[in-house]
Each structure stands twice: as C-alpha cells, then as structure tokens.
Short mmCIF file of C-alpha atoms and ligand atoms in Angstrom, two decimals:
data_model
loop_
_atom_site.label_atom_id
_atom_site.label_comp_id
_atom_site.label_asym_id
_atom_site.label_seq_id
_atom_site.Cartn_x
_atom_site.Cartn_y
_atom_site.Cartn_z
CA UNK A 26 71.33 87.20 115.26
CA UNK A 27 68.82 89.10 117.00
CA UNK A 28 65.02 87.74 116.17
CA UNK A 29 63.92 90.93 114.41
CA UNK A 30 66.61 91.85 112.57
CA UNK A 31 67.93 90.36 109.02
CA UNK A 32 70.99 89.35 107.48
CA UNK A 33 71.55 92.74 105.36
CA UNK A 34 73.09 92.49 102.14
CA UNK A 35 73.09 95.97 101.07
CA UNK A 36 75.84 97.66 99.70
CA UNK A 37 75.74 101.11 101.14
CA UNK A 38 74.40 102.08 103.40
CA UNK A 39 75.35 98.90 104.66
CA UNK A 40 75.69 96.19 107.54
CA UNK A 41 77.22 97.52 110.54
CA UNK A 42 78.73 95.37 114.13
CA UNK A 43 75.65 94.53 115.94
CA UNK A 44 77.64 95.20 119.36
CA UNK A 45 78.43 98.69 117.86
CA UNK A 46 74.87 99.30 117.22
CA UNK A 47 73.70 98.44 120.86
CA UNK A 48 76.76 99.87 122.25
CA UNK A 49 75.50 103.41 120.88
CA UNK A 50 71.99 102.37 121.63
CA UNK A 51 72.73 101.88 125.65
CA UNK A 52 74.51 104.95 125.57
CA UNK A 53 72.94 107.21 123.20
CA UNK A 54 70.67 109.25 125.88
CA UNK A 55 74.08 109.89 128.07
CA UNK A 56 76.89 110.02 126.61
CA UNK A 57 80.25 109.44 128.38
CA UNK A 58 78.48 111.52 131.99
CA UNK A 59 77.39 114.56 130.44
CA UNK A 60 73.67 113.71 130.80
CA UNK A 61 73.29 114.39 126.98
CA UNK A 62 73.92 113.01 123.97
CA UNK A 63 76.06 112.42 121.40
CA UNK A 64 73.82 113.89 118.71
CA UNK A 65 73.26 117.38 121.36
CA UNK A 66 76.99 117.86 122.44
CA UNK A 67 79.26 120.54 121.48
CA UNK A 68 81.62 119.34 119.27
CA UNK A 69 83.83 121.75 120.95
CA UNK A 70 83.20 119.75 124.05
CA UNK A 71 86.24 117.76 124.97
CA UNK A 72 84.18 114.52 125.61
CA UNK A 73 83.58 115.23 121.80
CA UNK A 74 87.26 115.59 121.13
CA UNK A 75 88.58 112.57 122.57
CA UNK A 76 85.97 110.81 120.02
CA UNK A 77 87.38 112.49 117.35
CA UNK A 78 91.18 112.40 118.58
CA UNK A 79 90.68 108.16 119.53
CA UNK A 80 88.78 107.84 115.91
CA UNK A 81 92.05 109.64 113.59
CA UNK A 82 94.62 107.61 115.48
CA UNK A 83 92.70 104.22 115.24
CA UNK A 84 92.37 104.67 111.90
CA UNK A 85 96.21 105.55 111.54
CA UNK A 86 96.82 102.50 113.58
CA UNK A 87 94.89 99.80 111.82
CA UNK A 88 96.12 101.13 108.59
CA UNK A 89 100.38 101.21 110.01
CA UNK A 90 100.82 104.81 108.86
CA UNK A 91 102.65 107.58 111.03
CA UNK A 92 102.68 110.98 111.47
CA UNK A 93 103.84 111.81 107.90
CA UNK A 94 99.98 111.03 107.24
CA UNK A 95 97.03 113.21 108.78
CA UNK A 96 93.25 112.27 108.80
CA UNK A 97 90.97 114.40 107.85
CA UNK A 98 87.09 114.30 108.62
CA UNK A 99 84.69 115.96 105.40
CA UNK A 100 81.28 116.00 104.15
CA UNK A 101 79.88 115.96 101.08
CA UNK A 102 79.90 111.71 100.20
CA UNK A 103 82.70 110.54 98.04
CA UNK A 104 81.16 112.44 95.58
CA UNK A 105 82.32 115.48 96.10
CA UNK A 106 85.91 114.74 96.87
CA UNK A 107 85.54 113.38 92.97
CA UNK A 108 85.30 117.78 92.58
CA UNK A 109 87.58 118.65 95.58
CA UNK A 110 90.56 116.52 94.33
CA UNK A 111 90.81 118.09 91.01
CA UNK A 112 90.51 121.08 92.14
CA UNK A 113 93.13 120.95 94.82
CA UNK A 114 95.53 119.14 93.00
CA UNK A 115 95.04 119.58 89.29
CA UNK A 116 95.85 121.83 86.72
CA UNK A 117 95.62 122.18 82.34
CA UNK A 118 99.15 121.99 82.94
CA UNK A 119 99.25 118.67 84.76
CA UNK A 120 96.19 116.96 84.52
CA UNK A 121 94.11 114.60 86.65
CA UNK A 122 94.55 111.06 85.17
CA UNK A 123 92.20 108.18 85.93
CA UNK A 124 91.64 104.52 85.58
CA UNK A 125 87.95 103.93 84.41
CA UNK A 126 86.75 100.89 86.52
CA UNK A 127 83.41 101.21 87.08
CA UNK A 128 80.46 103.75 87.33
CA UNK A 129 82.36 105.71 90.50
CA UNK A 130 85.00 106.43 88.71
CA UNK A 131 83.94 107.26 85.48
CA UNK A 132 82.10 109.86 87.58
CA UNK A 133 85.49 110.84 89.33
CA UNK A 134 86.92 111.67 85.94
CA UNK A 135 83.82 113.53 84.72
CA UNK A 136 84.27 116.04 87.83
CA UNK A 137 88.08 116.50 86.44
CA UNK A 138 86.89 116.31 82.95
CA UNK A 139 84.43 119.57 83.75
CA UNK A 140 87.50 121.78 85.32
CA UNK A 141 89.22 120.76 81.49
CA UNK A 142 91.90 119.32 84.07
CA UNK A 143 91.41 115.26 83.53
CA UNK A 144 92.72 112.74 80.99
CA UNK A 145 92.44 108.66 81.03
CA UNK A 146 94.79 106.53 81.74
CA UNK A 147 93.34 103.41 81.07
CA UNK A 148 89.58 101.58 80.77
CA UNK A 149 87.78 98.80 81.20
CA UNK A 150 84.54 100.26 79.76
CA UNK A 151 84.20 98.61 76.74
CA UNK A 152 84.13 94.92 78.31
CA UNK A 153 81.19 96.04 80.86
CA UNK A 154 84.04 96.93 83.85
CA UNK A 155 84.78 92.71 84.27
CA UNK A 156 87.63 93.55 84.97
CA UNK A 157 89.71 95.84 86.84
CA UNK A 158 92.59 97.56 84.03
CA UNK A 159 95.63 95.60 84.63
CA UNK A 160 99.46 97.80 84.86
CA UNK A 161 100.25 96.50 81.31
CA UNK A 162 97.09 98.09 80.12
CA UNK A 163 98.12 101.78 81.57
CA UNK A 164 99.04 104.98 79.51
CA UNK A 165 100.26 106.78 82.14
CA UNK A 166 101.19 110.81 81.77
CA UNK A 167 104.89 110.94 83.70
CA UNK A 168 103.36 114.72 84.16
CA UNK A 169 100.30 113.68 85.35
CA UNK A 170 99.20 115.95 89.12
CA UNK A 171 97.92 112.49 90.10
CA UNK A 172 96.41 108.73 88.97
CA UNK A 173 92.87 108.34 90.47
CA UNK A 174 91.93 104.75 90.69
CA UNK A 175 88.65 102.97 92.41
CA UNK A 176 90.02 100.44 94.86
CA UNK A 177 87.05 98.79 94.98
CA UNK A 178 84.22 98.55 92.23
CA UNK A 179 80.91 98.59 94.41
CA UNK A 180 78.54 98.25 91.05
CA UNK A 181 80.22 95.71 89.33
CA UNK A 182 82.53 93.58 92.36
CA UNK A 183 85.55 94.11 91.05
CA UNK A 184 88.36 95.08 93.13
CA UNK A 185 92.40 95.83 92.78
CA UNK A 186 94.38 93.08 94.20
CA UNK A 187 97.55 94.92 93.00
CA UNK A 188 98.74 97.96 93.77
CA UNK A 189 99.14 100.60 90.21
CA UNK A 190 102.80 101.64 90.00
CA UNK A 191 103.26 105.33 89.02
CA UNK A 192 106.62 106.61 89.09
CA UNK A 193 106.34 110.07 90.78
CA UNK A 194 103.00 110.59 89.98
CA UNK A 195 100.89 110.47 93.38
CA UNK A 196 98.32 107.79 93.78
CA UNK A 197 94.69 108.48 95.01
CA UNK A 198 92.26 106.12 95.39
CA UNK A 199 88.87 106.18 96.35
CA UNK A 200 88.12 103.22 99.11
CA UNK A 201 84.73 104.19 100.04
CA UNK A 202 83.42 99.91 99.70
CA UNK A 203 87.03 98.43 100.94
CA UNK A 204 88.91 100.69 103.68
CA UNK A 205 89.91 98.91 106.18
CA UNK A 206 88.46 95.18 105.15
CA UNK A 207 92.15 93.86 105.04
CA UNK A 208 95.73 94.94 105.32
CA UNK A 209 97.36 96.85 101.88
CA UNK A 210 100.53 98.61 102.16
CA UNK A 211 98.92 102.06 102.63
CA UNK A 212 101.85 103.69 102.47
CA UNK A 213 102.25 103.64 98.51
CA UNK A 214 99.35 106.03 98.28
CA UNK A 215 99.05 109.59 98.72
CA UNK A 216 95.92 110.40 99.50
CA UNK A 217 92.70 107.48 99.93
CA UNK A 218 89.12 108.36 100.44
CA UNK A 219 86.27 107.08 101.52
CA UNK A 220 82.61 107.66 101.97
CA UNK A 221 82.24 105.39 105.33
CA UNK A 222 78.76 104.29 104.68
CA UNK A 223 79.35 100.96 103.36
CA UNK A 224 82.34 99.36 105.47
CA UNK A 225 82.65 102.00 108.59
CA UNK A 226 79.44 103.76 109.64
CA UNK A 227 76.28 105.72 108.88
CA UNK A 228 76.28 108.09 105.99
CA UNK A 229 77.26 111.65 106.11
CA UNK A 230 81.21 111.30 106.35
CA UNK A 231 83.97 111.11 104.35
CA UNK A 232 87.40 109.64 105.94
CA UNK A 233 90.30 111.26 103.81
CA UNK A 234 93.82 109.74 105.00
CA UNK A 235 96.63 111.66 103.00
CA UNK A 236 100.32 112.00 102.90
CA UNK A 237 101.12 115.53 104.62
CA UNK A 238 103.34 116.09 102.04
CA UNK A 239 101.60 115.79 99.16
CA UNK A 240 98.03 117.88 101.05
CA UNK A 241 100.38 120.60 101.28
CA UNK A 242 100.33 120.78 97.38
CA UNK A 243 96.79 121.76 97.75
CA UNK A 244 95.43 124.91 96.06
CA UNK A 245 94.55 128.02 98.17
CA UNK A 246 93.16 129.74 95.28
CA UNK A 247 89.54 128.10 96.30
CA UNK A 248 86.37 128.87 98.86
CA UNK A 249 87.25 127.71 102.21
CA UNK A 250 85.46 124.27 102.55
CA UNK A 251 87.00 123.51 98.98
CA UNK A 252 90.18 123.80 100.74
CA UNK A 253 91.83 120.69 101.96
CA UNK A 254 94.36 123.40 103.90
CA UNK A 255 90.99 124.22 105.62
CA UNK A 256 90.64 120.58 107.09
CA UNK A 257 94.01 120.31 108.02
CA UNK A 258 95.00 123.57 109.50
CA UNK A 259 91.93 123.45 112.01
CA UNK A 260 92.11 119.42 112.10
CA UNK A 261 88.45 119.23 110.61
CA UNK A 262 87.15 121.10 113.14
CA UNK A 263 86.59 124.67 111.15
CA UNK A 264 82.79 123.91 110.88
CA UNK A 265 80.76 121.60 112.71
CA UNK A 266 81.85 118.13 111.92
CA UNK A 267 79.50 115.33 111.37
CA UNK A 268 79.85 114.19 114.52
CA UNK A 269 77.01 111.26 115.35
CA UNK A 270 79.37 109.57 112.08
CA UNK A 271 82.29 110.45 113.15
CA UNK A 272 81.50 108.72 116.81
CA UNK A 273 79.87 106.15 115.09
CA UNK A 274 83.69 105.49 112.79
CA UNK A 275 85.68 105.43 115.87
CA UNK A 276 83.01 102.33 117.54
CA UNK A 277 83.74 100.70 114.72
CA UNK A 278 87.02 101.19 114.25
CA UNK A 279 87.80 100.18 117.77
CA UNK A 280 85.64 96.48 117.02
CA UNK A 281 87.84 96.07 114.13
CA UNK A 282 90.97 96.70 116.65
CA UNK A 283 88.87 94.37 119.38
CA UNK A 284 88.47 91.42 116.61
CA UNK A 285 92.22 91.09 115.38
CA UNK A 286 92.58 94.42 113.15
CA UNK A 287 93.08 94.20 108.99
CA UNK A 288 94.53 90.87 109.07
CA UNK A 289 91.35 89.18 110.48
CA UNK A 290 89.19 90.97 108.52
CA UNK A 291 91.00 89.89 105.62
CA UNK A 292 90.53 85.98 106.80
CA UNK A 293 87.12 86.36 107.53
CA UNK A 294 86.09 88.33 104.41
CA UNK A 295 88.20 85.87 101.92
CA UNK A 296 86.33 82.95 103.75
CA UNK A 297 82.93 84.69 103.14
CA UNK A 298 83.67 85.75 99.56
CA UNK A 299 85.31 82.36 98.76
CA UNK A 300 82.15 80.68 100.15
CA UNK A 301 80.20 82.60 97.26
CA UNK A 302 82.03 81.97 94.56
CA UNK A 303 82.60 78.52 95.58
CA UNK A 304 78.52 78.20 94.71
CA UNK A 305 78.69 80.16 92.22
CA UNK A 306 81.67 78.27 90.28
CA UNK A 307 79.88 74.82 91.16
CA UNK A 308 76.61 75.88 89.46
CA UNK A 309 77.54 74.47 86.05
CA UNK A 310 76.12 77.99 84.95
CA UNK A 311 73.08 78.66 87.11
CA UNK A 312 75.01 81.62 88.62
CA UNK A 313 76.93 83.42 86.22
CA UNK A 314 79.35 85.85 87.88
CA UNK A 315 79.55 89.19 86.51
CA UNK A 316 83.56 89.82 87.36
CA UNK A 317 86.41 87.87 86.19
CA UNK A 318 88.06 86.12 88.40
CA UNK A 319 91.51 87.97 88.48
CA UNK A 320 89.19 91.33 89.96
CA UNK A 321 86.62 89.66 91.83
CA UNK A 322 86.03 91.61 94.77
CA UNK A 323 85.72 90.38 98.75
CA UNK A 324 83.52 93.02 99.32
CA UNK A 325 80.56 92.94 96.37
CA UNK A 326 79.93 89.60 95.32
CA UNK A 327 77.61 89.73 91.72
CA UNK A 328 75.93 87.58 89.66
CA UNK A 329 73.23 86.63 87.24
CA UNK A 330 70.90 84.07 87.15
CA UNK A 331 69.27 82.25 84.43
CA UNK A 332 66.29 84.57 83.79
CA UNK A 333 65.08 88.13 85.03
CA UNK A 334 61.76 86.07 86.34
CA UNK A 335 64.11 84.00 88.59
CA UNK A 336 66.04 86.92 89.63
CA UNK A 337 62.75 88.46 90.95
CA UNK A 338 62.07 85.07 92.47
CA UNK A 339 65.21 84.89 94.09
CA UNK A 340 65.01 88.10 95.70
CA UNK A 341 61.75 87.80 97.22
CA UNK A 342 62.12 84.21 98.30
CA UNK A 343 65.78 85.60 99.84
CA UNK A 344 64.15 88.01 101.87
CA UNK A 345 61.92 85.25 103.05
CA UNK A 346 64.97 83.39 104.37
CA UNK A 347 66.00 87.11 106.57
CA UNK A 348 68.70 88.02 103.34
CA UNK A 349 67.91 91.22 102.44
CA UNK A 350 69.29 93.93 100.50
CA UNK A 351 70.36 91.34 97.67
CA UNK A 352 69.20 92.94 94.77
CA UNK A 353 72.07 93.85 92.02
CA UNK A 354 72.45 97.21 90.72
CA UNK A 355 69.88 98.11 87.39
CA UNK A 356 73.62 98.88 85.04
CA UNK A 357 74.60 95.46 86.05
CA UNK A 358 71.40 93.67 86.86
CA UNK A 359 71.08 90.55 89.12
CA UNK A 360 72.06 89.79 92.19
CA UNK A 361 74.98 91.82 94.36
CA UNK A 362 75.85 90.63 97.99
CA UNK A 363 77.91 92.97 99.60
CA UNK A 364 79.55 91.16 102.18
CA UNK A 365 81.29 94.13 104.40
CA UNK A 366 83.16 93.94 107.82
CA UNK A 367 80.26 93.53 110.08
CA UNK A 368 78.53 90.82 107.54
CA UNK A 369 78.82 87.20 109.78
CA UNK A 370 79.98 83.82 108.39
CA UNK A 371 76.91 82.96 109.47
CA UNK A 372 74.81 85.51 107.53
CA UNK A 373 76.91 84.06 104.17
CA UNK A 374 76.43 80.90 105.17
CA UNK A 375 72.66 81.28 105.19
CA UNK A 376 73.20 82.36 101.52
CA UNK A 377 75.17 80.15 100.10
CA UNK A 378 72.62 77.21 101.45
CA UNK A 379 69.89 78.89 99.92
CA UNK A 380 71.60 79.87 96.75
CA UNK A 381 72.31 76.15 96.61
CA UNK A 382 68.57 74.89 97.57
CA UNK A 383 67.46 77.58 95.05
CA UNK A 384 69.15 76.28 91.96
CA UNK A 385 68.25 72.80 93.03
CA UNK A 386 64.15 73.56 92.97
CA UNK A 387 64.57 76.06 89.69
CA UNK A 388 67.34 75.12 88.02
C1 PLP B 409 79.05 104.64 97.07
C2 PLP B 409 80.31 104.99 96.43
C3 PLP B 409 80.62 106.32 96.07
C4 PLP B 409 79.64 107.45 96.27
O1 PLP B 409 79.61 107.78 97.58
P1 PLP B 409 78.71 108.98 98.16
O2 PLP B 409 79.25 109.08 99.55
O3 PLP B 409 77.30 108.53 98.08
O4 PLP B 409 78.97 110.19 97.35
C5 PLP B 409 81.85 106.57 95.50
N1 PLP B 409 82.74 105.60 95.30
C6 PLP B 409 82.48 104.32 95.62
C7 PLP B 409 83.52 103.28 95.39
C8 PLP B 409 81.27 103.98 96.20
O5 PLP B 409 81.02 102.70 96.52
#
C-alpha cells in the first residue's frame, strides 16, 4: 500500500485498483498521443471510441455473453433506471413486479409504483431485509412485463446466491454493488444494471447489459433520453457520454481480465468475506452480524457491536489503524465493510486482526 493512502472500506463510491488509479494518473495530461486529455477529447474522437468499443466488449467478455446482448452506457445513477425500466417496459396491463430486498429496491418499486405500473412479488421487509426472499417465498404474476430483483443488498449485505426462476417473465436485476465480482450465468437475465461506482469506477455511469431481444420491447412513446431505443440505435453515443467513467470502466475492466477474470475475483472475494465472518462467528457475540447466513453477501460485510459507544470507538480507533470508510449505514447501524474487487487480502486482513485485538481490549 502506498504510505499516504488507506485501506478504504466504503461502499460507494468505493475502492478502486491502485495500478488503475496511477495508470490514469501517468497518462491523464496525454492521452493515447493526442497531447490532451481524456477529460478534453472529443468523444467523437476515435482515440475516444476505441475506449468505448474495448470497454462494451470486455465487459461482454468477462461476463460470456454474445452478440444477442448489447451494452449500453447511461447516466442518471441506478436511480433513475429504477424510472426508465418501468417506463420502457411496463404497463397497467402487465405490471412491473419486484422482490423487496433492501432499501434499493424498495425504491425501484416505488418508481413503478408512481407510473400505477408495479406490484410485489415477494418481501423481506418485515424481518429488517436479513434475508434475501427465497423462490418458495415468491408470488409471481405469470403476466408480469418483468421481476426486478437487487442482486446485491449494499445497506444490509445480503446478496442472491441463487438465481429467481420466472417462467417467461424477463428478469432484471440491479447489480450496481456485485457486477462483475464473480462468475453467474448471465445469460438467465434480460436486462442487469449497474451504477459502477462501487465495484467498477468513479460515479457518473450506469453499465446496462441487456438481451437485444427483450430492449427491443422498449417503449417509443417517451422523451428521447427516456428511450432505451435511443442508447441502442446510436450505441450510447446520441449525447455526450460520460466519458472520464466510461475510460475509467474499461481500466478496470481490463485489470479484472489481467488478474484471472470472474473466477478469481470470486476466490479472492470469498477468501476476504470468509475471513470476516470467520471473526465475526468466533466472537461468542461481540460481533453480531446483521444478515443471515444463507444471504450474506461477499461484497458488504455488516455487523453490530455490543454498544453504540463501542461502535463510535471502533470507528475512530479503525481509522487509526488506515481502515476507513467502515461506518454502517444509519437504517442498519454499525459497522459495514464493503470489501469490492480492488479491496486487498491484505487490507481485510488488517481488519480482521484489529477486529480481533478490539474485542479482546473491550469485550
Ligand atoms: C448505490 C446503489 C444504488 C443507487 O445508485 P445511484 O447510482 O447512486 O443512483 C442502487 N442500487 C444499489 C444496489 C446500490 O448499491
């Protein structure tokens, strides 16, 4: 680790590869020979396409879809795909149905619920979102225009380690805290979103990968950046993209490639995650995890300690120890450490000693 820089534990924006960040940083001033730089080229330039071209077929690599899928680049956070999809894809007739997992996508089915064009499937509300609603627990609509699930439950670490099955209704899933941290057969879902800003890059992107078939459902009866058809007729390139994100993506899409692709990440983040709740499970009850264990996630990693006044503790003496960003989420309270991609053993390591060391002076 460089000397100045901490072990950061935040969950969005969050941790990126430190080789990615100098990478940019050494050539940020001059970008591939054109004596400018990435944030002041055209994004008509073709040095600019190839970036954008290299980023949509990583992505399609890593994730072993073809060309039945397309990649499109948008704005607006996940948030407002939670409006876009509804409106693209839903109707009174055949509603939006969702699986209520956590905060994200109780606001997902809010956005639906506004347009009168969403309905529930199933919920884990009313146990605090421990868990992640289980196939047996589903009510599924056969007419439903689509299930929306959260793959990944940022707030409360939970996460799907199954995949929903739906018949013929499409699945949708928003990713934005999991795309791309280990392999999952892509190919059962139609459409997967993701703000990038806590597992792929800086903020101000959305990566939408979608079946071509089922984004040529779309509406057309909407303004033009409302309009998936607007993203994929002029391959995200109607207005000017994001593009300092979208170059950003495809560095670290290409490290991901570079270290061994979904199936390393998968080894190294069950080894981090498992190194957590390892501590956590050995407390006798000095950490209390917040998720159950069938939906504990390998990406947000939460729990509670004895007292508020020893959570407070624990944060500041954490940051003492260079682990920052470990503060839990006010719904949930306590302590979240979001363990992305670019988070080191080494950086978990540091934690679990000091979670250890901590219970052993306080506890
Ligand atoms: C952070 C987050 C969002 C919100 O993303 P924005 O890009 O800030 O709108 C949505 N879903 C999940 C799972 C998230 O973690």
């Amino acid at each position: 680790m460089e000397a100045d820089r901490i072990y950061n534990f935040n969950p969005g924006p969050g941790t990126l590869p430190l080789e990615v960040l100098k990478e940019a940083q050494a050539e940020f001033l001059n970008f591939d020979h054109t004596g400018m730089s990435i944030v002041e080229i055209s994004h008509r330039a073709s040095a600019y396409d190839a970036v954008h071209s290299r980023a949509k077929a990583d992505i399609k690599e890593l994730m072993g879809l073809g060309d039945d899928y397309e990649v499109l680049f948008c704005q607006g956070g996940a948030s407002q795909q939670f409006a876009m999809i509804p409106m693209n894809f839903a109707s009174p007739e055949h509603k939006g149905s969702y699986i209520l997992s956590g905060q994200f996508s109780q606001k997902a089915y809010e956005e639906a619920a506004f347009l009168n064009v969403g309905e529930i499937a199933a919920s884990s509300k009313d146990g605090n979102y421990v868990h992640v609603p289980q196939q047996s627990e589903f009510d599924l609509d056969p007419e439903a225009a689509y299930l929306h699930v959260c793959y990944n439950n940022t707030i409360y670490g939970t996460e799907f380690h199954y995949i929903p099955l739906t018949g013929k209704v499409p699945l949708i899933a928003d990713m934005s805290s999991d795309m791309l941290s280990r392999p999952v057969d892509f190919k059962k879902f139609d459409f997967i979103y993701a703000g990038v800003q806590k597992n792929l890059g800086p903020a101000g992107l959305v990566v939408v990968v979608a079946k071509k078939s089922f984004l040529e459902t779309a509406s057309d009866d909407l303004p033009t950046m409302f309009r998936y058809s607007t993203f994929c007729k002029k391959d995200s390139l109607y207005n000017t993209p994001p593009v300092f994100s979208i170059y950003m993506v495809s560095k670290v899409v290409a490290w991901i490639k570079a270290q061994g692709g979904l199936k390393e990440m998968e080894k190294r983040n069950r080894k981090k995650a498992n190194l957590l709740y390892d501590v956590i499970d050995r407390s006798g009850g000095f950490y209390r995890g917040h998720a159950d264990e069938v939906s504990r996630s390998l990406m947000n990693v939460t729990f509670r300690l004895p007292s508020e006044e020893l959570e407070k503790k624990f944060a500041a003496e954490a940051l003492e120890h260079k682990l920052g960003g470990i503060k839990g989420h006010r719904s949930v309270g306590g302590m979240r450490a979001s363990i992305y991609n670019a988070m080191p053993y080494e950086g978990v390591q540091t934690l679990a000693d000091f979670m250890e060391k901590f219970q052993k002076t306080n506890g």
